[in-house]
mmCIF file of C-alpha atoms and ligand atoms in Angstrom:
data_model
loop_
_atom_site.group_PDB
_atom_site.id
_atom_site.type_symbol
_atom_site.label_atom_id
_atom_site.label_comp_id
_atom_site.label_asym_id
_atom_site.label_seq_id
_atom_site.Cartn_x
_atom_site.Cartn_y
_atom_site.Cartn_z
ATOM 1 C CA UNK A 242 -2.832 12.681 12.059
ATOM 2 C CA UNK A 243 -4.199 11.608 8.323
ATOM 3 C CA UNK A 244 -1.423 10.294 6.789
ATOM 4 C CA UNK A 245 -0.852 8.933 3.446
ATOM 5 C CA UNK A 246 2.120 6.724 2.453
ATOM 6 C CA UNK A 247 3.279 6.902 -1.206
ATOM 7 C CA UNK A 248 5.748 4.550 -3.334
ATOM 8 C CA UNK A 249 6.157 2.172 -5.788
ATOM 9 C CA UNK A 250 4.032 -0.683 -5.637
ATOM 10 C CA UNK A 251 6.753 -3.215 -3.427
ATOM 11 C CA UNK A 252 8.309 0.103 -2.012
ATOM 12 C CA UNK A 253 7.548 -1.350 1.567
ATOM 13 C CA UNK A 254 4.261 1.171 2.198
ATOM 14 C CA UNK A 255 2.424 -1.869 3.749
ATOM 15 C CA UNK A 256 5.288 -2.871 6.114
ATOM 16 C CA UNK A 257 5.974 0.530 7.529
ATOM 17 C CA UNK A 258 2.288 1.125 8.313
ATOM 18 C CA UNK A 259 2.162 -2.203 10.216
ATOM 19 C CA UNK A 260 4.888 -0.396 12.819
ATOM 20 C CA UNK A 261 3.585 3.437 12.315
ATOM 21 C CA UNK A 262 -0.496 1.711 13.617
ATOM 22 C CA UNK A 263 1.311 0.966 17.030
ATOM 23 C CA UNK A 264 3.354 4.395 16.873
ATOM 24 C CA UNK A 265 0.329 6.470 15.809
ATOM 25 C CA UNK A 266 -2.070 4.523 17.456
ATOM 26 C CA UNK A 267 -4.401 5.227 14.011
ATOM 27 C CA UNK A 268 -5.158 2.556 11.689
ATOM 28 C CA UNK A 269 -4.105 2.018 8.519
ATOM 29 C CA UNK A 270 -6.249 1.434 5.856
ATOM 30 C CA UNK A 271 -5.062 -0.453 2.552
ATOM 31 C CA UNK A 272 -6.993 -0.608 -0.147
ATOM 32 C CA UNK A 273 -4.949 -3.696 -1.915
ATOM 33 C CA UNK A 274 -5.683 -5.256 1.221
ATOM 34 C CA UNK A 275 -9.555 -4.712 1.091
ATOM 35 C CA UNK A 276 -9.729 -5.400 -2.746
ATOM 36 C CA UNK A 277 -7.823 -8.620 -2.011
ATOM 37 C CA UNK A 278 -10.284 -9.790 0.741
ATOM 38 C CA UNK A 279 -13.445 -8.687 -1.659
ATOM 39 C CA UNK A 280 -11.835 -11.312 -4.271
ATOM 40 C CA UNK A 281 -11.727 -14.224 -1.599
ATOM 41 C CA UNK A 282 -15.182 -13.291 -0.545
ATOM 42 C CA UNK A 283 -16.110 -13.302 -4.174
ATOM 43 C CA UNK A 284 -18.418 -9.995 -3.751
ATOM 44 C CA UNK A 285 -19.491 -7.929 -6.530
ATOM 45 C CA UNK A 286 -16.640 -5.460 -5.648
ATOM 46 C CA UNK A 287 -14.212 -8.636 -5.849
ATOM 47 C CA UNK A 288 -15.462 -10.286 -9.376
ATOM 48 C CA UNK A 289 -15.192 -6.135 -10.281
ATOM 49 C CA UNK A 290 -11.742 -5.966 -9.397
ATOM 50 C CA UNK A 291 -10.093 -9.436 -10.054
ATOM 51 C CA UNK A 292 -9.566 -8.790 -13.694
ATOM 52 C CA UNK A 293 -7.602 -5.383 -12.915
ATOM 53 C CA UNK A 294 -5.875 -6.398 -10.311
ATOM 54 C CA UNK A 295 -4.226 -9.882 -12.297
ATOM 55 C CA UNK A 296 -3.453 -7.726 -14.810
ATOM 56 C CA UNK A 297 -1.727 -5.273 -12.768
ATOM 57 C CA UNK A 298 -3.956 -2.470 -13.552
ATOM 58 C CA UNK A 299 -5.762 -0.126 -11.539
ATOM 59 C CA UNK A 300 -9.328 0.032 -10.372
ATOM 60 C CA UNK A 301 -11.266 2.417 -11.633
ATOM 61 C CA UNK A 302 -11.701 5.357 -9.690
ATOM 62 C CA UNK A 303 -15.067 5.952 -9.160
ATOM 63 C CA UNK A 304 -15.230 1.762 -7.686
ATOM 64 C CA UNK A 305 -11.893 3.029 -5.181
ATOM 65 C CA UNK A 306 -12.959 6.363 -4.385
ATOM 66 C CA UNK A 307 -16.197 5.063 -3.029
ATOM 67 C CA UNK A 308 -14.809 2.135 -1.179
ATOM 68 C CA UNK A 309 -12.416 4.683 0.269
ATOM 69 C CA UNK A 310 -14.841 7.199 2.088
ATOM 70 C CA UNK A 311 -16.616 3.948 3.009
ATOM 71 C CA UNK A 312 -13.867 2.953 5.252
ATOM 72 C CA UNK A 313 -12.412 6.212 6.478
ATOM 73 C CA UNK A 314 -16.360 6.858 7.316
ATOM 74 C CA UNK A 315 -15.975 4.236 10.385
ATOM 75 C CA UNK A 316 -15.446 4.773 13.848
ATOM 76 C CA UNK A 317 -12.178 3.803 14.173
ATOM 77 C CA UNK A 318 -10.907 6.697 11.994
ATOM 78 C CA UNK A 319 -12.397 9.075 13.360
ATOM 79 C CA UNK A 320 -9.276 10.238 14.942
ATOM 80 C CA UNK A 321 -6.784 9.527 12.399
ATOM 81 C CA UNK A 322 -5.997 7.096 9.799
ATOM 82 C CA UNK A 323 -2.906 5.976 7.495
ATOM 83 C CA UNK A 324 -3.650 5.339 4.014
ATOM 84 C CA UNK A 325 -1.391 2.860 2.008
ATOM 85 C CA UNK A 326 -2.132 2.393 -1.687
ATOM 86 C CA UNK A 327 -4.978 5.609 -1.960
ATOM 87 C CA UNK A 328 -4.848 7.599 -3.380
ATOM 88 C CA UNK A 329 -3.010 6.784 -7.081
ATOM 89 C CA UNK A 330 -4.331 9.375 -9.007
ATOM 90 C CA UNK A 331 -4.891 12.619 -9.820
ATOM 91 C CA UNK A 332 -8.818 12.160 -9.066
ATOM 92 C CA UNK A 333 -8.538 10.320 -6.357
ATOM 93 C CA UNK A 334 -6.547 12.818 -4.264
ATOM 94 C CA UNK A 335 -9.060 15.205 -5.446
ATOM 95 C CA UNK A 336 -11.975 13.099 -4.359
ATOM 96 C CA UNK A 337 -9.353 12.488 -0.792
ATOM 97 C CA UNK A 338 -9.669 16.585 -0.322
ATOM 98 C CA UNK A 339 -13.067 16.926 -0.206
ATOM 99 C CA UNK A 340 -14.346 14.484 2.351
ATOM 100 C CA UNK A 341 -10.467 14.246 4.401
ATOM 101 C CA UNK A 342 -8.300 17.035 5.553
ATOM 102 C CA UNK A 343 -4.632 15.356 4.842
ATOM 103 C CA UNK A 344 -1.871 16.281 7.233
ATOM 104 C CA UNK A 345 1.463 14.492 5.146
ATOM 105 C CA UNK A 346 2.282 12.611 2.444
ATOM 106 C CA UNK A 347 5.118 10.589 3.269
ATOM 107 C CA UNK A 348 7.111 9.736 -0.206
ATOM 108 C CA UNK A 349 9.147 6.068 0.353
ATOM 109 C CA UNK A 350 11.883 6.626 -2.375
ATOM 110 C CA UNK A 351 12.772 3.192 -3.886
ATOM 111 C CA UNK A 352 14.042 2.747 -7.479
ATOM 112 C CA UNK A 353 13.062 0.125 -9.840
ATOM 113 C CA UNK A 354 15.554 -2.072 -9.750
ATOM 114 C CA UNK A 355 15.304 -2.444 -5.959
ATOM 115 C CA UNK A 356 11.640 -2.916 -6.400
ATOM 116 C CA UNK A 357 11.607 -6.090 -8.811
ATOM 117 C CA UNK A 358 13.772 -8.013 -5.604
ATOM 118 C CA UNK A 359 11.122 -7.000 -3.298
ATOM 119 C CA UNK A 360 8.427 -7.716 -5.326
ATOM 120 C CA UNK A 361 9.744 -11.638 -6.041
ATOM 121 C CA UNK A 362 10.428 -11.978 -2.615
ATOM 122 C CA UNK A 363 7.311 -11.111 -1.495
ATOM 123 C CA UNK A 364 4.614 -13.347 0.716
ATOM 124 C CA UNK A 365 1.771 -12.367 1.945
ATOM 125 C CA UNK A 366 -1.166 -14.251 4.576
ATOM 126 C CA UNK A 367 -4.635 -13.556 2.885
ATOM 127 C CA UNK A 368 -6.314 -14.093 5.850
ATOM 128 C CA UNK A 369 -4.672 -11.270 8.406
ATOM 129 C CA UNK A 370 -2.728 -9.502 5.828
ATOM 130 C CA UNK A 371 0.730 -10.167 6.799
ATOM 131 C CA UNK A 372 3.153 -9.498 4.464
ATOM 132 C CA UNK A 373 6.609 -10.909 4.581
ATOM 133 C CA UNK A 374 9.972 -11.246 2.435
ATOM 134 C CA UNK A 375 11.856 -14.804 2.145
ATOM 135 C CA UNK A 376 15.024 -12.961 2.781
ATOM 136 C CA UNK A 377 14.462 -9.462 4.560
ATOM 137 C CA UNK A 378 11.796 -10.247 6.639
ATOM 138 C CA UNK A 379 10.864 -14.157 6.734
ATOM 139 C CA UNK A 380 8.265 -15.868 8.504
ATOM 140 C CA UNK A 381 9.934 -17.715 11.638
ATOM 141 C CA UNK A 382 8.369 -20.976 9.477
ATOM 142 C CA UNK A 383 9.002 -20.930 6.087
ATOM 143 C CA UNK A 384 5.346 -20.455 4.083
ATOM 144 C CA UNK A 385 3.503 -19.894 7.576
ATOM 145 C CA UNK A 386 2.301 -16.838 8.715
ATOM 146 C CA UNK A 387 3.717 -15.870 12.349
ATOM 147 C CA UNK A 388 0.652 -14.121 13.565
ATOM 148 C CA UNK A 389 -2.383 -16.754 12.040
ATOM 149 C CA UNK A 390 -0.616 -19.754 10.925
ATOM 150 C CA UNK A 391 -2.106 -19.903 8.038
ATOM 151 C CA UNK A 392 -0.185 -20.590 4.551
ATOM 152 C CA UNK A 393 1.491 -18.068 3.035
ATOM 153 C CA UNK A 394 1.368 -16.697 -0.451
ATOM 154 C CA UNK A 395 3.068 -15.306 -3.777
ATOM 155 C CA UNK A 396 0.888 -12.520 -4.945
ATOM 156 C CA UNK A 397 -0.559 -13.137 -8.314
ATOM 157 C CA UNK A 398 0.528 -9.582 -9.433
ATOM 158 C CA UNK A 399 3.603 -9.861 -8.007
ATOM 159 C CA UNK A 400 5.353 -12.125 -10.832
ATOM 160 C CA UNK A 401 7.756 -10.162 -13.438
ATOM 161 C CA UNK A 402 5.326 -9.111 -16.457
ATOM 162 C CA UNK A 403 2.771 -7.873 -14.363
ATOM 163 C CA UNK A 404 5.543 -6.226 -12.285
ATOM 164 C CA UNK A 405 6.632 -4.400 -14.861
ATOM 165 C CA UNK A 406 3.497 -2.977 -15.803
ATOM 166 C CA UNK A 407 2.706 -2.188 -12.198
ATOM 167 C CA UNK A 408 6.098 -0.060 -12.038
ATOM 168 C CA UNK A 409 4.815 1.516 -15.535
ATOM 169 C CA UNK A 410 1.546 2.808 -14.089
ATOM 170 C CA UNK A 411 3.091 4.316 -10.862
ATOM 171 C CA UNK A 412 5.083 6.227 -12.822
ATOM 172 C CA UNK A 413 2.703 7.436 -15.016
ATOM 173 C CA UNK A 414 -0.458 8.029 -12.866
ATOM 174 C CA UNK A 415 0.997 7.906 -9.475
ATOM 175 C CA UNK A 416 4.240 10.043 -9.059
ATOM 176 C CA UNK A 417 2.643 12.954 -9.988
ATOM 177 C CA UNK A 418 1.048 12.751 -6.517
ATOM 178 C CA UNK A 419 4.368 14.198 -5.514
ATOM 179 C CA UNK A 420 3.802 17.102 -6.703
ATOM 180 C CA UNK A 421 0.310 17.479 -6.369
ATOM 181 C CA UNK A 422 0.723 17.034 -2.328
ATOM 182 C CA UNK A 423 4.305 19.167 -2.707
ATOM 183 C CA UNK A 424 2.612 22.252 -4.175
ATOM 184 C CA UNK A 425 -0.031 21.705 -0.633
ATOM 185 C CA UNK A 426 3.255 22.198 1.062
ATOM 186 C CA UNK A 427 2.582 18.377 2.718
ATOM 187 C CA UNK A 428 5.218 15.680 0.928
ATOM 188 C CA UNK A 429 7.979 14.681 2.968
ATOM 189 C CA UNK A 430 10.475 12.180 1.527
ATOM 190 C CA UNK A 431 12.260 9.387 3.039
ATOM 191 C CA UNK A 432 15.318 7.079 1.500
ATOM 192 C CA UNK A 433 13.405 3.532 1.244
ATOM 193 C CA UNK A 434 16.136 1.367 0.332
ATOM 194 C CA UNK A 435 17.183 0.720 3.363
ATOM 195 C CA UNK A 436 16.398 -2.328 6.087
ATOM 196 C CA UNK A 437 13.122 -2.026 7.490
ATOM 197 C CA UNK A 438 13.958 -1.034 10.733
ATOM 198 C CA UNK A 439 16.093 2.035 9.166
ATOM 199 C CA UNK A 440 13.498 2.951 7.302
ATOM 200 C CA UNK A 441 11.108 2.881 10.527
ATOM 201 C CA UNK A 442 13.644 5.376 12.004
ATOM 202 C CA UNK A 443 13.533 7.455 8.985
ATOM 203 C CA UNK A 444 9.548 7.959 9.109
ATOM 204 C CA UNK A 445 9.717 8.088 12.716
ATOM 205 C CA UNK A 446 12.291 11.367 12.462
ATOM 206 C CA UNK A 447 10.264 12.969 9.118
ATOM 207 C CA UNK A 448 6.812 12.609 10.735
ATOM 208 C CA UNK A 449 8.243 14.019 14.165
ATOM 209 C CA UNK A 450 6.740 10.551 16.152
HETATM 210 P P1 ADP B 32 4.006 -2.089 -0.557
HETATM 211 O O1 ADP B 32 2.964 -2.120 0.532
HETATM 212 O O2 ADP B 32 4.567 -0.727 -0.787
HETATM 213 O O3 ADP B 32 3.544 -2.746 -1.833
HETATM 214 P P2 ADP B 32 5.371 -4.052 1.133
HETATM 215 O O4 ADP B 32 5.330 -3.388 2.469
HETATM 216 O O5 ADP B 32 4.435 -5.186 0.896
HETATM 217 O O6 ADP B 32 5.240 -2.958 -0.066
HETATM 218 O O7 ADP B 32 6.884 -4.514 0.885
HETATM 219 C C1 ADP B 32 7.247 -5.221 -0.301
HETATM 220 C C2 ADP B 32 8.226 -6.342 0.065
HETATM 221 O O8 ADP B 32 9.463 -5.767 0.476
HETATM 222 C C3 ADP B 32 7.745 -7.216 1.201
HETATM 223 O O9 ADP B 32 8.170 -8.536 0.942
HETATM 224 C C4 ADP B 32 8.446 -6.633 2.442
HETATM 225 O O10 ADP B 32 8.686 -7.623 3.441
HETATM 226 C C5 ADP B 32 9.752 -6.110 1.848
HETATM 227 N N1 ADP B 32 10.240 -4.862 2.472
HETATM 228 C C6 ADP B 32 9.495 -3.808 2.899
HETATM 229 N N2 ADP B 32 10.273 -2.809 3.351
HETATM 230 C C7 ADP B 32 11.560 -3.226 3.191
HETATM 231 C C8 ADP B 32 12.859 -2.654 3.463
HETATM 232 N N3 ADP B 32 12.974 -1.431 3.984
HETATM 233 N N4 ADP B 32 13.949 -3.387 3.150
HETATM 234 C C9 ADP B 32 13.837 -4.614 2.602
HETATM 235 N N5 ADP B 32 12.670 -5.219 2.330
HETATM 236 C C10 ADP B 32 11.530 -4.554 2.612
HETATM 237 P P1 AMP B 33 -1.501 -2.926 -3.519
HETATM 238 O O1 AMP B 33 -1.825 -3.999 -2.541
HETATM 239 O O2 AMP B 33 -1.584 -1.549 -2.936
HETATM 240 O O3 AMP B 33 -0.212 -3.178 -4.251
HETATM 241 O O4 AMP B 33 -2.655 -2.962 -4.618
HETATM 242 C C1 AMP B 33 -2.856 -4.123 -5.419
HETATM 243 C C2 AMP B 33 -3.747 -3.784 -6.615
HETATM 244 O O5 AMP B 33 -5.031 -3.343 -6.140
HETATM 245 C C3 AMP B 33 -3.260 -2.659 -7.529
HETATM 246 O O6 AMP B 33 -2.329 -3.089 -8.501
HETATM 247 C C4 AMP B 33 -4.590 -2.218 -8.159
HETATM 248 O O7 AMP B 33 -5.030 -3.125 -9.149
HETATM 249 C C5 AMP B 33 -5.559 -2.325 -6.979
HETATM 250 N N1 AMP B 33 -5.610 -1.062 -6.192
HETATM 251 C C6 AMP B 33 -5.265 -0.881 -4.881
HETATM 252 N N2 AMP B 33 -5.434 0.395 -4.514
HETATM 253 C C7 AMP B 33 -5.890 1.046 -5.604
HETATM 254 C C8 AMP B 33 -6.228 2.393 -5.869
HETATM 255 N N3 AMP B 33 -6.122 3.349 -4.927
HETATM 256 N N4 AMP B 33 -6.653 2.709 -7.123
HETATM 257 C C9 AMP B 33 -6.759 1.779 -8.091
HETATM 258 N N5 AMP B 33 -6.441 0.490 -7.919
HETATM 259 C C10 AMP B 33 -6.013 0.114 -6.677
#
């Protein structure tokens, strides 16, 4: 199955595709996570994408888009994948249709008020990707990742200002995936407010697993 997960930035997209990879036996792909690894690396991509991504804006298409079909091009996708974060526009999901065919979009419904707590909470390990929250989900250390050890981290775009702005440009360029993917008779939506584990039996019972 191609999947794509969409929601809010902080809607918990990341978090359910760590279970649904062991349900679906797919990967997921994230392209946060790769952008994030290209700014550690210091590649072109990452010196590209820092300044967006600090200032909680997106990438520019045509620099995502082509990443993308990079990474769903590899072997391991090549019987399914789970996309969290891609597409977030209009474009990109048009780009998406002509090199994937897309089986769901699977809509995590989280308001912004909920967000901003799971945003502030957040803490991620750069080096596997981890991603954890100080109260719902914390790291059996505090500030050390479970899986790596290594220390864990506040996302730079993950303080209030640039929160707010992030929330501002789902809204406007993002949610109308919903009904892009809704008029292709594909969006299924899920409650996302709940613990994780609920909402891991929600996604399991929309996507039939
Ligand atoms: P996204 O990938 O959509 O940006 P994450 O998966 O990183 O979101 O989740 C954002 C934060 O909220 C993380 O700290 C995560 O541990 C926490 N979280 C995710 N899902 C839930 C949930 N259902 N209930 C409570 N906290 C959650
Ligand atoms: P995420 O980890 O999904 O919250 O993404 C973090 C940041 O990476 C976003 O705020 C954007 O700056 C950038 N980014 C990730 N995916 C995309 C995308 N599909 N299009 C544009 N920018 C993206």
């Amino acid at each position: 199955m191609n999947l794509i997960l969409l929601g809010a930035p902080g809607a918990g997209k990341g978090t359910l595709a760590a279970y649904l990879i062991e349900k679906m036996g797919v990967p997921s792909v994230s392209t946060g996570n790769i952008l994030r690894e290209a700014i550690k690396n210091n590649t072109p991509l990452g010196r590209e994408a820092k300044q967006f991504m600090d200032a909680g804006q997106l990438v520019p298409d045509q620099v995502v888009i082509g990443m993308l079909k990079d990474r769903i091009a590899q072997d391991d996708c090549k019987n399914g994948f789970i996309l969290d974060g891609f597409p977030r526009t209009i474009p990109q999901a048009e780009a998406l249709d002509k090199i994937a065919s897309i089986d769901c979009a699977l809509s995590l419904e989280v308001p912004d008020e909920v967000i901003e707590g799971r945003m502030t909470g957040r803490r991620v390990c750069l080096k596997c990707g981890a991603t954890y929250h100080v109260k719902a989900n914390p790291p059996k250390t505090p500030d050390v990742c479970d899986h790596c050890g290594d220390r864990l981290h506040v996302r730079k775009d993950d303080h209030m200002g640039v929160v707010r702005h992030r929330l501002a440009t789902f809204h406007e360029q993002t949610e109308p995936l919903k009904d892009y993917y809704g008029a292709q008779g594909k969006l299924k939506s899920i409650d996302g407010t709940q613990g994780i584990q609920q909402t891991e039996q929600f996604a399991t019972a929309a996507l039939g697993l």
